[in-house]
PDB file of C-alpha atoms in Angstrom:
ATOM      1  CA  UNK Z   1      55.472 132.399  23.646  1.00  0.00           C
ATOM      2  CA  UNK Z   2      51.743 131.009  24.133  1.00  0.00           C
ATOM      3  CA  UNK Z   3      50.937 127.450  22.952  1.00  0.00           C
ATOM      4  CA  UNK Z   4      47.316 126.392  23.109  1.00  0.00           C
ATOM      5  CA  UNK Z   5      47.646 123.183  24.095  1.00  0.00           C
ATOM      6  CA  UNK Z   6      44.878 120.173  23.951  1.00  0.00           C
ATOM      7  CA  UNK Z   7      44.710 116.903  26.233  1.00  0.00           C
ATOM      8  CA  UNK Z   8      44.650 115.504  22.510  1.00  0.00           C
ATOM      9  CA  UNK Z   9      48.081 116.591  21.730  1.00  0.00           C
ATOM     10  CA  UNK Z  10      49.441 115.307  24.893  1.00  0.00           C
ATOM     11  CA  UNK Z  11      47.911 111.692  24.980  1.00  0.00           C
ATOM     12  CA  UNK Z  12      48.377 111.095  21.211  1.00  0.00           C
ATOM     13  CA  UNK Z  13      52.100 112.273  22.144  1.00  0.00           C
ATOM     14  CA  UNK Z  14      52.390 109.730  24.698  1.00  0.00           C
ATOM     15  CA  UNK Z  15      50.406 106.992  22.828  1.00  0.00           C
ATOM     16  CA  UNK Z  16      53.923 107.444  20.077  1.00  0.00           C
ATOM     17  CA  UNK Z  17      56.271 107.233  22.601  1.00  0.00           C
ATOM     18  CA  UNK Z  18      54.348 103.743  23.911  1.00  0.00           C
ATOM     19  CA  UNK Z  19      54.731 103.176  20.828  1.00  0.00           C
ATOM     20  CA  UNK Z  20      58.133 103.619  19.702  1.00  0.00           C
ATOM     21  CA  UNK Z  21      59.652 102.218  23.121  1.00  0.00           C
ATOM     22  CA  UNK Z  22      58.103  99.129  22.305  1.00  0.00           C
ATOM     23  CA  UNK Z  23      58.534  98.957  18.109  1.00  0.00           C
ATOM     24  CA  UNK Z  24      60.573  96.232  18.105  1.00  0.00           C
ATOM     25  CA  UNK Z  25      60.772  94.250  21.481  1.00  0.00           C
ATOM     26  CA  UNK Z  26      56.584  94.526  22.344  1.00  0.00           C
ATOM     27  CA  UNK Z  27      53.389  92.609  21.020  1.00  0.00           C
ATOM     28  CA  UNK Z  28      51.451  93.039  18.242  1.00  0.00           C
ATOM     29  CA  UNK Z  29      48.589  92.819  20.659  1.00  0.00           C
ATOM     30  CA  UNK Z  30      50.127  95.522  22.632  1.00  0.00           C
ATOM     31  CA  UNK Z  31      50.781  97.793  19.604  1.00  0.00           C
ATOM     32  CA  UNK Z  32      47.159  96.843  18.188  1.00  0.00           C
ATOM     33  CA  UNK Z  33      45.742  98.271  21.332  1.00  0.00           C
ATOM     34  CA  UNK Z  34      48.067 101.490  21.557  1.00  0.00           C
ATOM     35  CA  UNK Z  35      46.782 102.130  17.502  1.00  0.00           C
ATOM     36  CA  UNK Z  36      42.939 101.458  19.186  1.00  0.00           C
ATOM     37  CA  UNK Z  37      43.616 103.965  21.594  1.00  0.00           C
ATOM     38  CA  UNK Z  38      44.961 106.750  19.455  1.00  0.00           C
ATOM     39  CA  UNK Z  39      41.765 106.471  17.275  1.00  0.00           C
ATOM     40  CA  UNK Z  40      39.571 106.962  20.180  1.00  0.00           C
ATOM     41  CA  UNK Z  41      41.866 109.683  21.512  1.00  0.00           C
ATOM     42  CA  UNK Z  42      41.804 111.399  17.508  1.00  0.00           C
ATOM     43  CA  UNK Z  43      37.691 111.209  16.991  1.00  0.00           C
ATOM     44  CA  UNK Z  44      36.719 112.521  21.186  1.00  0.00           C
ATOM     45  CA  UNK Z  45      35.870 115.734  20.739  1.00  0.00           C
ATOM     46  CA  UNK Z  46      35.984 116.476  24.365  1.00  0.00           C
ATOM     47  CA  UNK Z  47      40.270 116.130  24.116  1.00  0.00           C
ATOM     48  CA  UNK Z  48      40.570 119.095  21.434  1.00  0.00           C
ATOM     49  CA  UNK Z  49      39.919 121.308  23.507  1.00  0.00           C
ATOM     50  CA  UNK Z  50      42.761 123.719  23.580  1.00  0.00           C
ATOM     51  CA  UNK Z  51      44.211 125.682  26.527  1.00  0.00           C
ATOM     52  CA  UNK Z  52      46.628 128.619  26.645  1.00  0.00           C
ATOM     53  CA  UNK Z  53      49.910 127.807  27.941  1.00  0.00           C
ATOM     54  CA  UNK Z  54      52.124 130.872  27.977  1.00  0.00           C
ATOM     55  CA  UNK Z  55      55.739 130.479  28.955  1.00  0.00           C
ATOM     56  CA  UNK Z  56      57.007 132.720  31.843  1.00  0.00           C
ATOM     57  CA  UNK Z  57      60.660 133.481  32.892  1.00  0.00           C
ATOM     58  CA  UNK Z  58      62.021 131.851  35.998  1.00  0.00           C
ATOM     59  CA  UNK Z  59      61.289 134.685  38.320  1.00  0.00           C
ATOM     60  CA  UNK Z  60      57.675 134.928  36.940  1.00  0.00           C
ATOM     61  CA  UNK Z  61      56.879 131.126  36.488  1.00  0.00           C
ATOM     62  CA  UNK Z  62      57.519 130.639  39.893  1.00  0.00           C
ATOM     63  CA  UNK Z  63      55.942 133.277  41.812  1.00  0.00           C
ATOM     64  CA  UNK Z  64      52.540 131.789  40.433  1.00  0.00           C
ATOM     65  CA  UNK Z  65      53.751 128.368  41.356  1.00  0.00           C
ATOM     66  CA  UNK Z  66      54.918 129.597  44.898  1.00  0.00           C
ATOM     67  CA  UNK Z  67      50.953 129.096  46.064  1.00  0.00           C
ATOM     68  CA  UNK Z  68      51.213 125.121  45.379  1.00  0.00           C
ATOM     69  CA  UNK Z  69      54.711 124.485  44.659  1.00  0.00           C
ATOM     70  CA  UNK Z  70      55.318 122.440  48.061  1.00  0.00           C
ATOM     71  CA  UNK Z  71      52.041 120.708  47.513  1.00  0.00           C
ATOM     72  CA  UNK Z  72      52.573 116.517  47.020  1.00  0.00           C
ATOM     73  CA  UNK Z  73      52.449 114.994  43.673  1.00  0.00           C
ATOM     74  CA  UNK Z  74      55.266 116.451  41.601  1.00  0.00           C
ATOM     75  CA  UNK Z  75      57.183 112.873  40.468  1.00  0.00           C
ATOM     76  CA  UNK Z  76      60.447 114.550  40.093  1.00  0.00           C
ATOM     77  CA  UNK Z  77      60.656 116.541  42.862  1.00  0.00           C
ATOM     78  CA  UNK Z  78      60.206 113.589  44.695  1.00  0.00           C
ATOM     79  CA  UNK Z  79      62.599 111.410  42.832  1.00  0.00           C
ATOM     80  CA  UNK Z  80      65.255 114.389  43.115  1.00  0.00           C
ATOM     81  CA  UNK Z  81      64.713 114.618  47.124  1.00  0.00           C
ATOM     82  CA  UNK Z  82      65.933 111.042  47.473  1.00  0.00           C
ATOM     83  CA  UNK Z  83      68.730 111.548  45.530  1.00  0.00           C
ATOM     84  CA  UNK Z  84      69.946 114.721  46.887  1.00  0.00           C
ATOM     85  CA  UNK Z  85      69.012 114.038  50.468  1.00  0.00           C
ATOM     86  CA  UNK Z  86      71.157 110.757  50.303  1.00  0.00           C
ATOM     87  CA  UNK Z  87      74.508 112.764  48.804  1.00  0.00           C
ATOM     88  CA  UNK Z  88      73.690 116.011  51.611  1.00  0.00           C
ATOM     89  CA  UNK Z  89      73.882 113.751  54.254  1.00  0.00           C
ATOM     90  CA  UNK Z  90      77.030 112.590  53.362  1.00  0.00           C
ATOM     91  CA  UNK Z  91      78.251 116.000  54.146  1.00  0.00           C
ATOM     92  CA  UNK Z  92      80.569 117.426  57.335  1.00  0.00           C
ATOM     93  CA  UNK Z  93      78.618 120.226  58.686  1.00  0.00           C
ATOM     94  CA  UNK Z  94      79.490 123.584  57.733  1.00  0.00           C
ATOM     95  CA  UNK Z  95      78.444 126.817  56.068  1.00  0.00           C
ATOM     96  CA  UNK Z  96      76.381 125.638  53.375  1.00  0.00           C
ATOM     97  CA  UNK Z  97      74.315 127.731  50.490  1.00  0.00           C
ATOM     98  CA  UNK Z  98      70.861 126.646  49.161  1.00  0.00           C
ATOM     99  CA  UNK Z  99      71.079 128.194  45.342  1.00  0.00           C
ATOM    100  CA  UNK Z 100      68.312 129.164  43.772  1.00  0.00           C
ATOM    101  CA  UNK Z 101      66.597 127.864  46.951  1.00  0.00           C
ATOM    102  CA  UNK Z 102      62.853 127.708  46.102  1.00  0.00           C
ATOM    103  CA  UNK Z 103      60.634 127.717  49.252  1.00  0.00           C
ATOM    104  CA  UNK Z 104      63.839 126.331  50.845  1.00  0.00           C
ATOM    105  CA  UNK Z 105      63.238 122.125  50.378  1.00  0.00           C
ATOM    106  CA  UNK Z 106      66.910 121.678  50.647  1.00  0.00           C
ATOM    107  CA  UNK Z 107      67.630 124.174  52.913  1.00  0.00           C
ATOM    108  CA  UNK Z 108      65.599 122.148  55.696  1.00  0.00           C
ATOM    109  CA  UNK Z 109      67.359 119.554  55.112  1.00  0.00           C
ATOM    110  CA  UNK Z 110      70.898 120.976  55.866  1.00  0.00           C
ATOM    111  CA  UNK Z 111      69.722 123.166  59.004  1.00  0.00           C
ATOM    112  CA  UNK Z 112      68.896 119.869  60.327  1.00  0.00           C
ATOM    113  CA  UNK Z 113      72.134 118.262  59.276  1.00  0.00           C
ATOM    114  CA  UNK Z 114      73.916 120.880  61.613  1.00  0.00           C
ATOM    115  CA  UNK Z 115      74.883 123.555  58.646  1.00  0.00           C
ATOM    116  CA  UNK Z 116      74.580 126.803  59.095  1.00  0.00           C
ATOM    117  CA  UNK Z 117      73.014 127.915  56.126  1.00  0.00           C
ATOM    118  CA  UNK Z 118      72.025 130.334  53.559  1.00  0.00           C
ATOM    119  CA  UNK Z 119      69.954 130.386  50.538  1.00  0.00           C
ATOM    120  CA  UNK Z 120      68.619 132.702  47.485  1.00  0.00           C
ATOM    121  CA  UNK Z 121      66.375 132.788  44.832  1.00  0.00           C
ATOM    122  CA  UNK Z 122      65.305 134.822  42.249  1.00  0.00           C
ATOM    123  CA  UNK Z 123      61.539 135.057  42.897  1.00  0.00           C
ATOM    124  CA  UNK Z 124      60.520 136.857  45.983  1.00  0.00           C
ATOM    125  CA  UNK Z 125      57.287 135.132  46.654  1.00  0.00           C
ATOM    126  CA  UNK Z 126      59.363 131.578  47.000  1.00  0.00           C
ATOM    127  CA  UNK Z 127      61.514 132.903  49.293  1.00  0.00           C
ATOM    128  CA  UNK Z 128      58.617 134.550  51.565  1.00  0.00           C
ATOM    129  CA  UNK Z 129      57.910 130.632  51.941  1.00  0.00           C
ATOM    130  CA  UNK Z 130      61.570 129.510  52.538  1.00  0.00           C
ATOM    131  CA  UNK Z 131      61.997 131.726  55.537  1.00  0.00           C
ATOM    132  CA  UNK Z 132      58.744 130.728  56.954  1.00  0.00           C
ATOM    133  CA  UNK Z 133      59.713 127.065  56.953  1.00  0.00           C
ATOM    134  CA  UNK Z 134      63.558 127.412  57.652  1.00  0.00           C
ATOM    135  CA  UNK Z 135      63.361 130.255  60.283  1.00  0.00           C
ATOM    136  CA  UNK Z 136      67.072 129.026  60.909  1.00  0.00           C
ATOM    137  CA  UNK Z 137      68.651 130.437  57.543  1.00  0.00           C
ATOM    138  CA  UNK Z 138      69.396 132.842  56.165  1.00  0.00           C
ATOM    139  CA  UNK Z 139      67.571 134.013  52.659  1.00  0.00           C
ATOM    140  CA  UNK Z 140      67.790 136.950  50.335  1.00  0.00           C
ATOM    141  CA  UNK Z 141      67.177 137.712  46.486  1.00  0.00           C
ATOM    142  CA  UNK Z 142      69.854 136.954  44.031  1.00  0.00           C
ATOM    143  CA  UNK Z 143      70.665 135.561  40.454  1.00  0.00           C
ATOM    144  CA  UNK Z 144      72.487 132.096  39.978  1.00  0.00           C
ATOM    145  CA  UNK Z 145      74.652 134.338  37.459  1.00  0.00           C
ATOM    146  CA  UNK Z 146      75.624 136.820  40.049  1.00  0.00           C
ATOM    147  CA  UNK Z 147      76.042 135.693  44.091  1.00  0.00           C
ATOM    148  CA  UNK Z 148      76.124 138.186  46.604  1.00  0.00           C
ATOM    149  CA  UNK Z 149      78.961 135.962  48.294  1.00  0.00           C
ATOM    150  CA  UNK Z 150      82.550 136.466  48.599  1.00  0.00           C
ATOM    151  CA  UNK Z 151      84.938 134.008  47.066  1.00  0.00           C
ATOM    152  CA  UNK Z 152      85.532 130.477  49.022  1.00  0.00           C
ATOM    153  CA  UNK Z 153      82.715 131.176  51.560  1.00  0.00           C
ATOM    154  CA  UNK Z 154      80.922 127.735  51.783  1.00  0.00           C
ATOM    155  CA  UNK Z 155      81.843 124.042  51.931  1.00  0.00           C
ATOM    156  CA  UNK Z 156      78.779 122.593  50.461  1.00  0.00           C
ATOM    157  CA  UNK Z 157      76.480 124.075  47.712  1.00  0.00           C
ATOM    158  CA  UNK Z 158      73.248 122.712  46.591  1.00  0.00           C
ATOM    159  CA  UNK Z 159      71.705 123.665  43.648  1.00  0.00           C
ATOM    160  CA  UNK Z 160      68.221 121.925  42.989  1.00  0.00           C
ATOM    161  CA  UNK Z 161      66.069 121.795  39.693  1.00  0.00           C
ATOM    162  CA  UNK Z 162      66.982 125.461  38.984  1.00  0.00           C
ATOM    163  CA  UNK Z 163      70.319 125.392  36.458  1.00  0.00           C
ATOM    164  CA  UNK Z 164      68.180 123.829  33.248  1.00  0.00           C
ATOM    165  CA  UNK Z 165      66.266 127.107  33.077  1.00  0.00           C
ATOM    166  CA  UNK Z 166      69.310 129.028  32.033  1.00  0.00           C
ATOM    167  CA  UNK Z 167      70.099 129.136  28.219  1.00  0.00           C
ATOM    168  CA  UNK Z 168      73.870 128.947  29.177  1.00  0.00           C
ATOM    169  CA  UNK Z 169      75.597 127.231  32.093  1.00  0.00           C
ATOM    170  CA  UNK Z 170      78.929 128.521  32.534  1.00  0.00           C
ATOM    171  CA  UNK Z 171      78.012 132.095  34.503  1.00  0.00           C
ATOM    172  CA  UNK Z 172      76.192 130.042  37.168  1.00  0.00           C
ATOM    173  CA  UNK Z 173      78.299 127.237  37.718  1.00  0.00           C
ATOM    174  CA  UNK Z 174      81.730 129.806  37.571  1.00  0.00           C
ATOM    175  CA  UNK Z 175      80.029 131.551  40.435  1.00  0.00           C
ATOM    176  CA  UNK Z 176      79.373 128.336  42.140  1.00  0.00           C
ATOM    177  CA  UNK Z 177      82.723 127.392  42.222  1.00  0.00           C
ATOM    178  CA  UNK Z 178      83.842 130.723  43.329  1.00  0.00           C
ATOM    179  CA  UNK Z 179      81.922 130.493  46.303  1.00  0.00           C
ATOM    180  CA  UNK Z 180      82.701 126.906  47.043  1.00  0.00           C
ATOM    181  CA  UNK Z 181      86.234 126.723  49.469  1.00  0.00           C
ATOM    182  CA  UNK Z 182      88.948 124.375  48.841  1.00  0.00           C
ATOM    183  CA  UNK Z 183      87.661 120.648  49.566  1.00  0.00           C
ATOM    184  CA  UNK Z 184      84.132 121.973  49.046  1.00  0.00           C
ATOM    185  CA  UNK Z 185      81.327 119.849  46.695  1.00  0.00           C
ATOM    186  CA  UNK Z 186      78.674 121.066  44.622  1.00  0.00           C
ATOM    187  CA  UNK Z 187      75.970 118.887  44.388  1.00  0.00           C
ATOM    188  CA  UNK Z 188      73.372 120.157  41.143  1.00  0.00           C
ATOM    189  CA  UNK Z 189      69.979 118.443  40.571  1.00  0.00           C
ATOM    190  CA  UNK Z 190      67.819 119.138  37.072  1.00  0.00           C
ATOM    191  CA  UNK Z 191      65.510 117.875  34.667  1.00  0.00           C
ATOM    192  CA  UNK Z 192      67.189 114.854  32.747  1.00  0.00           C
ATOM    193  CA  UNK Z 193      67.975 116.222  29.595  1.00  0.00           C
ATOM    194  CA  UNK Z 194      66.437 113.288  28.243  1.00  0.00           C
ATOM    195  CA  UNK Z 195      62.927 114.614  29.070  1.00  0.00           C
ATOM    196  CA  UNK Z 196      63.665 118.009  28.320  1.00  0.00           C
ATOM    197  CA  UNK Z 197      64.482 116.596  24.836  1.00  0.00           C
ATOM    198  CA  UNK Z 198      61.216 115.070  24.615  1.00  0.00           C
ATOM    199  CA  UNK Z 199      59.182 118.482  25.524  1.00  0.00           C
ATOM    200  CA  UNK Z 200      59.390 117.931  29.334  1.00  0.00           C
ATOM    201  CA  UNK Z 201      59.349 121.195  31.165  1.00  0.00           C
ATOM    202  CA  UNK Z 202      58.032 123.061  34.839  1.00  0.00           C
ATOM    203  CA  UNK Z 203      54.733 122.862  34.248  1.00  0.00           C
ATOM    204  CA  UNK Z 204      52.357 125.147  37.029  1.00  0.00           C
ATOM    205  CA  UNK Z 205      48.826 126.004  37.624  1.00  0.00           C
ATOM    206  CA  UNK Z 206      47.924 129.820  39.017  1.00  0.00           C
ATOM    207  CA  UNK Z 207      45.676 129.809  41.910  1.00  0.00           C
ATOM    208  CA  UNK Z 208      42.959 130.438  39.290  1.00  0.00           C
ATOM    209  CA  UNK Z 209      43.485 127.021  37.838  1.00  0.00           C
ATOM    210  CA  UNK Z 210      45.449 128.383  34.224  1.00  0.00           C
ATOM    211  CA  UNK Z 211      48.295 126.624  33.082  1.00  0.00           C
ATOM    212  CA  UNK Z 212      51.885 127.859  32.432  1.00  0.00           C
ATOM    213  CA  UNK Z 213      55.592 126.728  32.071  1.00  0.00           C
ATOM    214  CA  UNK Z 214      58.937 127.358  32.777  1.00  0.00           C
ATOM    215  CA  UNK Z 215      61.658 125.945  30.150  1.00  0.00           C
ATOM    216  CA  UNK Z 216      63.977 123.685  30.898  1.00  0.00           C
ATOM    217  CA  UNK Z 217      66.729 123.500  28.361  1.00  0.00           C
ATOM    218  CA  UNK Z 218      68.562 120.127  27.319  1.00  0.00           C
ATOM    219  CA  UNK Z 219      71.719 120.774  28.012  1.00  0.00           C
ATOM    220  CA  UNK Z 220      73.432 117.645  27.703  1.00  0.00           C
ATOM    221  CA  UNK Z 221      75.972 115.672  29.620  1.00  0.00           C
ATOM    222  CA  UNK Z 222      79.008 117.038  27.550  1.00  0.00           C
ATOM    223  CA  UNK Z 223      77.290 120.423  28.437  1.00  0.00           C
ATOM    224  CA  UNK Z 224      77.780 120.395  32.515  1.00  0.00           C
ATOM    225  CA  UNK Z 225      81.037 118.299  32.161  1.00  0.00           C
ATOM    226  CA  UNK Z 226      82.461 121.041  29.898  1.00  0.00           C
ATOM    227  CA  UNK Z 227      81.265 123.673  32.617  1.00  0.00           C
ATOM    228  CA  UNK Z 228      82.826 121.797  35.502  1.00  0.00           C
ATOM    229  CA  UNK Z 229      85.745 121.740  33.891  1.00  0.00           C
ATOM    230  CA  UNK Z 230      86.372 125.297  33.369  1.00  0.00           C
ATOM    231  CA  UNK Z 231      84.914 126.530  36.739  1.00  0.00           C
ATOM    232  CA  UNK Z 232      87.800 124.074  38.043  1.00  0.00           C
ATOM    233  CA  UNK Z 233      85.434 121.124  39.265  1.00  0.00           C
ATOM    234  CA  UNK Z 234      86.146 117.374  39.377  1.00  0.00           C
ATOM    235  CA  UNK Z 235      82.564 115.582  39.016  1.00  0.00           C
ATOM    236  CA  UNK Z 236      82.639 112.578  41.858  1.00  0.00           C
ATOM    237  CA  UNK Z 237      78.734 111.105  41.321  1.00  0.00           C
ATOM    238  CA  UNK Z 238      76.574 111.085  38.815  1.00  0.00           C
ATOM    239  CA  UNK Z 239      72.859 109.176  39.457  1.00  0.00           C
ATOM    240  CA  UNK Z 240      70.496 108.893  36.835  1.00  0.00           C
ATOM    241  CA  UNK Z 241      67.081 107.531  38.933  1.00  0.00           C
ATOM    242  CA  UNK Z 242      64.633 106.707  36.408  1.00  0.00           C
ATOM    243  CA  UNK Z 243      60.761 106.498  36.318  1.00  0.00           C
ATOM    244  CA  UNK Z 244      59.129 103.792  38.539  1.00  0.00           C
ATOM    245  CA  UNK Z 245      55.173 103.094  38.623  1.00  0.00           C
ATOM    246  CA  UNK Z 246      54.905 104.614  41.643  1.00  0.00           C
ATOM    247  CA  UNK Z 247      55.484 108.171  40.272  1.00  0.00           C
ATOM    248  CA  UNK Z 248      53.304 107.398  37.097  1.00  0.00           C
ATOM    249  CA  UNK Z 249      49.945 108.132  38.974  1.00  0.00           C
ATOM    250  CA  UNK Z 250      51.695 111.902  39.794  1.00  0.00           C
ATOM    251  CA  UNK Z 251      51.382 112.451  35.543  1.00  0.00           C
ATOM    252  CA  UNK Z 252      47.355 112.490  36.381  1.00  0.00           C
ATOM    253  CA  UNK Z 253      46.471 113.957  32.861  1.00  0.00           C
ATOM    254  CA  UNK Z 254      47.630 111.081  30.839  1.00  0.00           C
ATOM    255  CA  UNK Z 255      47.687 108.705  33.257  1.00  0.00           C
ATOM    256  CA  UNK Z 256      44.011 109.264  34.164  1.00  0.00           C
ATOM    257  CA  UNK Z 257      43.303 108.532  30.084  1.00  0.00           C
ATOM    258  CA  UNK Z 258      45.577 106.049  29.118  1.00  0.00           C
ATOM    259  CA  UNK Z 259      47.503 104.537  32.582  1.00  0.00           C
ATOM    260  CA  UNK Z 260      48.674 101.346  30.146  1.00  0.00           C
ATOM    261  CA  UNK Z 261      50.393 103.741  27.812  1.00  0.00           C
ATOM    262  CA  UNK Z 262      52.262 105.763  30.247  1.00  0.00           C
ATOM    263  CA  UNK Z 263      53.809 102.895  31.912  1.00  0.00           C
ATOM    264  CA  UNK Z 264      55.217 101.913  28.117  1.00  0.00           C
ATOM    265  CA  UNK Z 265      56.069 105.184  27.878  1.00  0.00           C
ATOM    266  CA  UNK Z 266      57.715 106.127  31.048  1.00  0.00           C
ATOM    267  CA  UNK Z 267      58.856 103.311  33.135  1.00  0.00           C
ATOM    268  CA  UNK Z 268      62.765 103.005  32.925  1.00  0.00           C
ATOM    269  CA  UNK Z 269      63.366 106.092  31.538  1.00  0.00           C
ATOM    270  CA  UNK Z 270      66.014 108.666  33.668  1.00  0.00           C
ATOM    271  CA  UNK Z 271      64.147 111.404  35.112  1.00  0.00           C
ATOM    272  CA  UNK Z 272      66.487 113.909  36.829  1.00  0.00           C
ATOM    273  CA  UNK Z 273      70.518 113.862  36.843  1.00  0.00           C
ATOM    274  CA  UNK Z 274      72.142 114.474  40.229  1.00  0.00           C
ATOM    275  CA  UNK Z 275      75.649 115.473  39.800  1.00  0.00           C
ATOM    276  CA  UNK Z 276      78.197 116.107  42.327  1.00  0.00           C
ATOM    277  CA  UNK Z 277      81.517 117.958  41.548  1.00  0.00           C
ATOM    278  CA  UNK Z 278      84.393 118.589  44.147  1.00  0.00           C
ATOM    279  CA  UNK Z 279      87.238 121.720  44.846  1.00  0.00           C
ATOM    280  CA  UNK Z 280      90.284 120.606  44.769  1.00  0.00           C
TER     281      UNK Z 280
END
C-alpha cells in the first residue's frame, strides 16, 4: 500500500495525543494552547502538502535504509542498545547468533564480549555492512522463519527490532528455540506494541530523500508470552524503557513544529520491550 502522507496529518495527530494524555490531569491553559496550535497547524497551507509513503516488505524496506540505517538519531534504536547491551553483557561467552542481524549492531557487541558469533538477515545489502564492521563473524542470508542452523547450536540468541515485522510469531521464535542449547537465553528487542498501536512503524528515507516504511505489527504481550510458551521458553526479564526528552529532539518532524506538544505526547510512554526467555 501507498499513503500520501502530509506534515498536517502527523502534527494534528500528535497535537490529539497532547491532548488526550493530558484530558483530565493538565491545564486549561495548556489545552487552550494545544487547540491554538491545531488551528494554525489546520489553516498553513505549507503542512498539506502530501508525500507518497509506500510500504515495502522487510527485505525491501531495508535495503533502501541500509545507506543511513547506522546513521545517529533513531530514538529507539538508541533506547533498545542500552537495554540489550546491559542483558548481553550479562552473558558467559559462547557461540552466539545475531538474528535478523541488520548491519550487525549487536553482533559487535558480542565479538567483543568474547562470543564467537554468527549472524543473518534477510536483506543482502545490510549484511554487506555487517561484515564490514564485524570482520570477526560470521554472516549469511536467511529467514527468521527458517535458520540454516542445526538444533541446540548456540547459547545466546539476540534478536533486535526485527520479530514485529512478521504477521505471526510462532515460526520465528520455534526456530529460535530450536537453535538455542539447554541453559541457553533468548533475548528479543521490538517496537512497543504500544506505539505500533498508535501508527508507529520503521520509517526510512532512500538516498534520494523519498520516504517509506516497514510495518511493525502490535502483537501484544499475551502474543510473545503465548509463543514462548510453546517454543518451550521461560521469560526471565521484561524492561519496558520509556520516552525521555532526550530522545524527543530525534522525532525532528514534529518536534521541529510543535516541541511543547511532543513532550505531552511522548514523555513516559514505553518505547521498545526487551524480553529475555531461558532453555531449560
Amino acid at each position: 500500500m501507498t499513503r500520501n502522507v502530509s506534515l498536517r496529518e502527523l502534527i494534528a495527530g500528535v497535537e490529539g495525543l497532547a491532548l488526550l494524555r493530558n484530558l483530565y490531569d493538565g491545564t486549561d491553559e495548556a489545552a487552550g494552547e494545544r487547540l491554538a496550535e491545531l488551528r494554525r497547524v489546520l489553516d498553513d497551507p505549507a503542512l498539506g502538502a502530501a508525500e507518497a509513503t509506500p510500504e515495502h516488505d522487510a527485505a525491501s524496506g531495508y535495503a533502501i535504509w541500509s545507506d543511513s540505517y547506522d546513521e545517529p538519531g533513531n530514538p529507539v534504536i538508541a533506547i533498545e542498545e542500552a537495554v540489550v547491551g546491559e542483558l548481553l553483557a550479562a552473558r558467559r561467552a559462547g557461540p552466539a547468533l545475531d538474528a535478523a542481524c541488520g548491519t550487525g549492531r549487536h553482533a559487535r557487541q558480542l565479538v567483543d564480549l568474547g562470543h564467537t558469533v554468527s549472524g543473518f538477515d534477510l536483506t543482502p545489502e545490510m549484511l554487506e555492512r555487517a561484515r564490514v564492521s564485524v570482520p570477526e563473524a560470521s554472516f549469511e542470508v536467511a529467514d527468521l522463519r527458517r535458520l540454516p542452523y542445526p538444533d541446540a547450536g548456540f547459547q545466546t540468541i539476540v534478536c533486535g527490532l526485527a520479530l514485529a515485522h512478521l504477521p505471526e510469531l510462532d515460526l520465528a521464535i520455534g526456530e529460535l528455540s530450536r537453535v538455542l542449547g539447554s541453559g541457553g537465553q533468548l533475548i528479543i528487542s521490538v517496537l512497543h506494541p504500544f506505539q505500533a498501536l498508535l501508527g508507529w512503524n520503521a520509517p526510512f528515507s532512500g538516498t534520494d530523500g523519498s520516504r517509506g516504511f516497514v510495518r511493525e505489527h502490535p502483537h501484544l504481550h499475551a502474543d510473545y508470552l503465548n509463543a514462548f510458551e510453546s517454543a518451550g521458553l521461560q521469560i526471565s526479564r521484561c524492561v519496558e524503557p520509556t520516552l525521555t526528552e532526550s530522545e524527543l529532539g530525534a522525532k525532528k518532524r514534529a518536534f521541529r513544529h510543535i516541541p511543547e506538544a511532543t513532550a505531552a505526547a511522548y514523555l513516559g510512554l514505553p518505547a521498545v520491550l526487551v524480553l529475555a526467555a531461558d532453555k531449560a
